[in-house]
Coordinates of C-alpha atoms and ligand atoms in Angstrom, one line a residue:
X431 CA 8.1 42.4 -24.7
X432 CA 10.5 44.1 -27.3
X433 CA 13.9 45.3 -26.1
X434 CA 16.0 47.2 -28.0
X435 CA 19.6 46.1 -27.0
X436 CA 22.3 49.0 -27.9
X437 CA 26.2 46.8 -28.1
X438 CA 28.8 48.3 -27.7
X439 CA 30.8 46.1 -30.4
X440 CA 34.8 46.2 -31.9
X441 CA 36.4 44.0 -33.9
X442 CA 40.3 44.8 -33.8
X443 CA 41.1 43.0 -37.6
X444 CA 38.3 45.6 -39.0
X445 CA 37.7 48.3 -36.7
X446 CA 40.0 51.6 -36.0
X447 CA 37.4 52.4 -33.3
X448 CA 34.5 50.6 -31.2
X449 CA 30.7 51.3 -32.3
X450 CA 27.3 51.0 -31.5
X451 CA 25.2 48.2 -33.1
X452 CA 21.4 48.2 -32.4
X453 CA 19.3 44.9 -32.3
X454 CA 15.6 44.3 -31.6
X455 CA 14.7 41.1 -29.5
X456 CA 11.3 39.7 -28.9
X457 CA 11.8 38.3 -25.1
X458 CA 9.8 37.6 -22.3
X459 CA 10.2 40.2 -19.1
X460 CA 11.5 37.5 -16.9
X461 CA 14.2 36.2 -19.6
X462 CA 17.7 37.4 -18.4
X463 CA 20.2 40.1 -20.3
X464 CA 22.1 36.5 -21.1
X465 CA 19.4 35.0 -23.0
X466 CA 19.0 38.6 -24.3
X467 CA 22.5 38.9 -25.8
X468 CA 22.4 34.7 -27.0
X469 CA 19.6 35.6 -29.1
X470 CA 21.4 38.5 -30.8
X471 CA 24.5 36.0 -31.3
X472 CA 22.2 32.9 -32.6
X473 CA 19.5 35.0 -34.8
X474 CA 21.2 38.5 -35.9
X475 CA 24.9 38.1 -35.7
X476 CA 27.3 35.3 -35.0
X477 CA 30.5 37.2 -34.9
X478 CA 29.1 38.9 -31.6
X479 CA 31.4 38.2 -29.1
X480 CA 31.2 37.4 -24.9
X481 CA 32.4 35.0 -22.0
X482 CA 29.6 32.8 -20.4
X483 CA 29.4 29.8 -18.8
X484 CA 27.4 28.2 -16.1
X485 CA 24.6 31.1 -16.6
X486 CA 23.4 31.2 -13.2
X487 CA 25.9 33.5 -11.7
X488 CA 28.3 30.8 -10.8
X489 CA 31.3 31.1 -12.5
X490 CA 31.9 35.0 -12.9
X491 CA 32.6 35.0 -16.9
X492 CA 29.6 37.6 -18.0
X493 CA 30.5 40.7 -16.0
X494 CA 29.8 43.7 -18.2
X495 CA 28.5 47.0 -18.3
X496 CA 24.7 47.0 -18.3
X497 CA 22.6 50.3 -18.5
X498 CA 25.9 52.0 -17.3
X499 CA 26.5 49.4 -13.7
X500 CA 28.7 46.6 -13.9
X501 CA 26.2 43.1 -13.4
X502 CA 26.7 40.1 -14.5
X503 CA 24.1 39.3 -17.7
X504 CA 23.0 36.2 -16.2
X505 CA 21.5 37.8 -13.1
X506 CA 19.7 40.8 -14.4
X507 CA 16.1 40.3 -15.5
X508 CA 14.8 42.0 -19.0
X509 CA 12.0 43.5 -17.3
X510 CA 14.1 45.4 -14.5
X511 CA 16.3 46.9 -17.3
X512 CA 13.2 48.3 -19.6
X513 CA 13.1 48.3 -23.1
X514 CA 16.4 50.2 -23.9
X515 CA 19.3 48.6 -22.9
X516 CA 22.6 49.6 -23.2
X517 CA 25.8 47.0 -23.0
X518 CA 29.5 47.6 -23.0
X519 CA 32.7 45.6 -22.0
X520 CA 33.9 46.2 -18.6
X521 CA 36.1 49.5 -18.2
X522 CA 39.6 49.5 -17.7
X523 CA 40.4 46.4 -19.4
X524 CA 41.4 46.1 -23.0
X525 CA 38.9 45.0 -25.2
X526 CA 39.6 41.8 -27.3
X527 CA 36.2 41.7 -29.1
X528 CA 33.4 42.8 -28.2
X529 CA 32.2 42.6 -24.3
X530 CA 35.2 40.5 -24.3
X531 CA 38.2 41.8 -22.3
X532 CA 41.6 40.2 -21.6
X533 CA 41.8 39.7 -18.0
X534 CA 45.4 38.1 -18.1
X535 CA 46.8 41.5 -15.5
X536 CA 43.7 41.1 -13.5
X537 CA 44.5 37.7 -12.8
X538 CA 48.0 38.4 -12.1
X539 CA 47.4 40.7 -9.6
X540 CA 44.9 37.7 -8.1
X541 CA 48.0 35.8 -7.9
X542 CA 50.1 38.2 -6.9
X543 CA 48.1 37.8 -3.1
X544 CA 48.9 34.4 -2.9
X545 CA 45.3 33.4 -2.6
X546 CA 46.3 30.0 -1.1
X547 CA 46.8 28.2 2.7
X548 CA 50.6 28.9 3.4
X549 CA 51.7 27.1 6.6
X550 CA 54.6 26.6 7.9
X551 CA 53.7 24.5 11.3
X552 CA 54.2 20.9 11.6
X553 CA 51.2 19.1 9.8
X554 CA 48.7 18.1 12.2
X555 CA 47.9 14.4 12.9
X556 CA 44.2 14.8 12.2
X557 CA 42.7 18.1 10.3
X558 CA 43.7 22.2 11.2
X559 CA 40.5 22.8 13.4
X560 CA 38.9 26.3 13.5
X561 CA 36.0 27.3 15.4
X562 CA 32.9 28.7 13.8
X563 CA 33.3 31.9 15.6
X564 CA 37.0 32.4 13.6
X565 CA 35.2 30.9 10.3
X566 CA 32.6 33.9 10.3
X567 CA 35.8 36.6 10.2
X568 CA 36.2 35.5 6.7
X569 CA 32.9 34.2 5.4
X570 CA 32.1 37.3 3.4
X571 CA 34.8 37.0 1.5
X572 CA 34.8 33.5 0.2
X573 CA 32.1 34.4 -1.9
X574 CA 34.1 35.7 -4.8
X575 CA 33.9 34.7 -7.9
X576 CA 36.4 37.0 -9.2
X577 CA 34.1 37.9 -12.1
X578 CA 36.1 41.8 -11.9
X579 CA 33.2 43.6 -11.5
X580 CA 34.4 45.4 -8.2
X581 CA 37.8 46.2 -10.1
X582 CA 36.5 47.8 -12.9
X583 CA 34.2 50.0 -11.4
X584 CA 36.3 51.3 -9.2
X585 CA 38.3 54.9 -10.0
X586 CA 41.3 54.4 -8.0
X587 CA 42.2 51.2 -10.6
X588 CA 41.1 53.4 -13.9
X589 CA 42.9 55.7 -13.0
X590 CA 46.0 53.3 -11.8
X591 CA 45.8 50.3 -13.8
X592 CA 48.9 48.7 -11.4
X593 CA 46.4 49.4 -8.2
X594 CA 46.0 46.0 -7.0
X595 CA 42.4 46.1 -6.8
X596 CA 39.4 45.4 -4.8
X597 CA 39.3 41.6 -5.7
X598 CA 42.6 40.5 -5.5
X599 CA 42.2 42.4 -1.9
X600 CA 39.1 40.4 -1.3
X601 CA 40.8 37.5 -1.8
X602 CA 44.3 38.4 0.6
X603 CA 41.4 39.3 3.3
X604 CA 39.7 35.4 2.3
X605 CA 43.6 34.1 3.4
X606 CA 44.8 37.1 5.8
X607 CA 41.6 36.3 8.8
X608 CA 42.0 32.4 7.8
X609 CA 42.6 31.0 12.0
X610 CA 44.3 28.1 10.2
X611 CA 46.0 30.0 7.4
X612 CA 50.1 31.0 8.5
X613 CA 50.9 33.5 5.8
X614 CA 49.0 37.0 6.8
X615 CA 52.4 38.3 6.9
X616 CA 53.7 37.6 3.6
X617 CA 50.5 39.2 2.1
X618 CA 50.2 42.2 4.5
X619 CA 53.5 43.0 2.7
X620 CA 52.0 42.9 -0.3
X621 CA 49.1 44.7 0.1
X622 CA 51.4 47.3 2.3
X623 CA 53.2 48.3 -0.8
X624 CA 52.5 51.2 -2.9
X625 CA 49.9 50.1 -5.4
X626 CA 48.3 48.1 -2.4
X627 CA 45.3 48.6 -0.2
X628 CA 46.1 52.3 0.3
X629 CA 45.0 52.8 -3.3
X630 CA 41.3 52.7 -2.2
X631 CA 39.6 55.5 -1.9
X632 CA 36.5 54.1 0.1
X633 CA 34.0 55.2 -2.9
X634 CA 32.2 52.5 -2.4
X635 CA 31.7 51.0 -6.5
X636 CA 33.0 48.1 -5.8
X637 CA 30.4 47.2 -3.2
X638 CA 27.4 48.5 -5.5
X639 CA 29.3 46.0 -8.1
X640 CA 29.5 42.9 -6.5
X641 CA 27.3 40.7 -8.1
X642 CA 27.6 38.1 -5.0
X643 CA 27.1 41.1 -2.4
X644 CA 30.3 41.0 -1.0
X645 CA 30.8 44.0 1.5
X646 CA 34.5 44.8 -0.1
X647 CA 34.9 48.3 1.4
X648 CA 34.8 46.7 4.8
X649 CA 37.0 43.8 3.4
X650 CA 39.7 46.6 2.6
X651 CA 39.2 48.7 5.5
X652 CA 39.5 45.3 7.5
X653 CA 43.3 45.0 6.0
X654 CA 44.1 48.6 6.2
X655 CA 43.1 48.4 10.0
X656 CA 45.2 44.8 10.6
X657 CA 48.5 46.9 8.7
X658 CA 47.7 49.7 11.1
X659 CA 47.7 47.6 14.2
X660 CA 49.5 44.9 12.9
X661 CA 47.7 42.6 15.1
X662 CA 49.1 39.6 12.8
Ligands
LIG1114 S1 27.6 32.9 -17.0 FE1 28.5 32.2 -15.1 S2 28.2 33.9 -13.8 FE2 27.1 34.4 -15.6

């Protein structure tokens, strides 16, 4: 098949504003947007500029704006996007080049959750047990790959870029429903505060977004119901 790929491109050292550059692939319908978009970079135009990695929807680096949803280009088929394809940098994020976007505040705000085991008990002779039952309360959310998908497509963070954000929430709830894990508290202050988890809206992007199928609404609404009852 022929797709017509439509690239949102922008070079800051020559451009005053971003622009639409058009290029024509020969692919097969079961090549991916990422083989797609490598063609265009190794046969039309080298300066093109993204973030990929692993390629198999691993490591989170190609999550852009494809036919208007945020996907990551290594998991979305040529022949389920037909043969006009649009593709734009994530929203909300400043563009460095390209698709590619600086992700430096996103990451901060990952940080900012302490996204690590905090414990303050004696250590334990032989390993912190936790029974499967208390393992499943977090499962969900260990799956992110914090690609930023869920962030950028949601309005409450557009339209509040200091909003914490659905994956730096995802990955407090990861920590907050660890059994084994003794720093709920400190986070839950975190996320209490004004550009926490009461930012969300419950419209429901992010989980439309979420290129691993993470059910983040229920991850937020999860911590918004633990601050409520403060069970921990
Ligand atoms: S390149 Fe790693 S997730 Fe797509």
């Amino acid at each position: 098949m022929q797709v017509v790929l439509k690239i949102k491109r922008f070079n800051p050292e020559t451009d005053k504003e971003s622009w639409w550059g058009e290029y024509k692939v020969e692919a097969e319908a079961t090549d991916r947007l990422l083989d797609a978009l490598n063609h265009v970079k190794w046969y039309h135009d080298g300066s093109l500029t993204f973030r990929r990695s692993c390629a198999h929807g691993i490591c989170g680096s190609d999550a852009m704006v494809i036919n208007g949803s945020n996907r990551l280009a290594c998991k979305v088929l040529l022949k389920n996007l037909g043969e006009h394809i649009t593709v734009e940098p994530m929203r909300g994020f400043r563009v460095i080049k390209d698709l590619l976007v600086d992700m430096d505040a996103f990451l901060a705000k990952y940080r900012s959750v302490k996204p690590y085991f905090i414990t303050h008990s004696p250590e334990p002779e032989k390993e912190r047990l936790q029974s499967p039952r208390d393992r499943e309360k977090f499962d969900d959310t260990t799956k992110c790959i914090l690609c930023g998908a869920c962030t950028t497509s949601c309005p409450s963070f557009w339209a509040n870029e200091d909003y914490v954000g659905p994956a730096a929430i995802v990955n407090a709830h990861r920590f907050i429903f660890d059994s084994r894990d003794e720093g709920a508290a400190e986070r839950m202050e975190i996320l209490n505060s004004v550009e926490g988890v009461w930012r969300c809206r419950t419209v429901f992007n992010c989980v439309e977004a979420c290129p691993r199928g993470i059910n983040v609404t229920r991850a937020i609404g999860e911590v918004k119901k633990a601050l409520l009852y403060r069970k921990l």
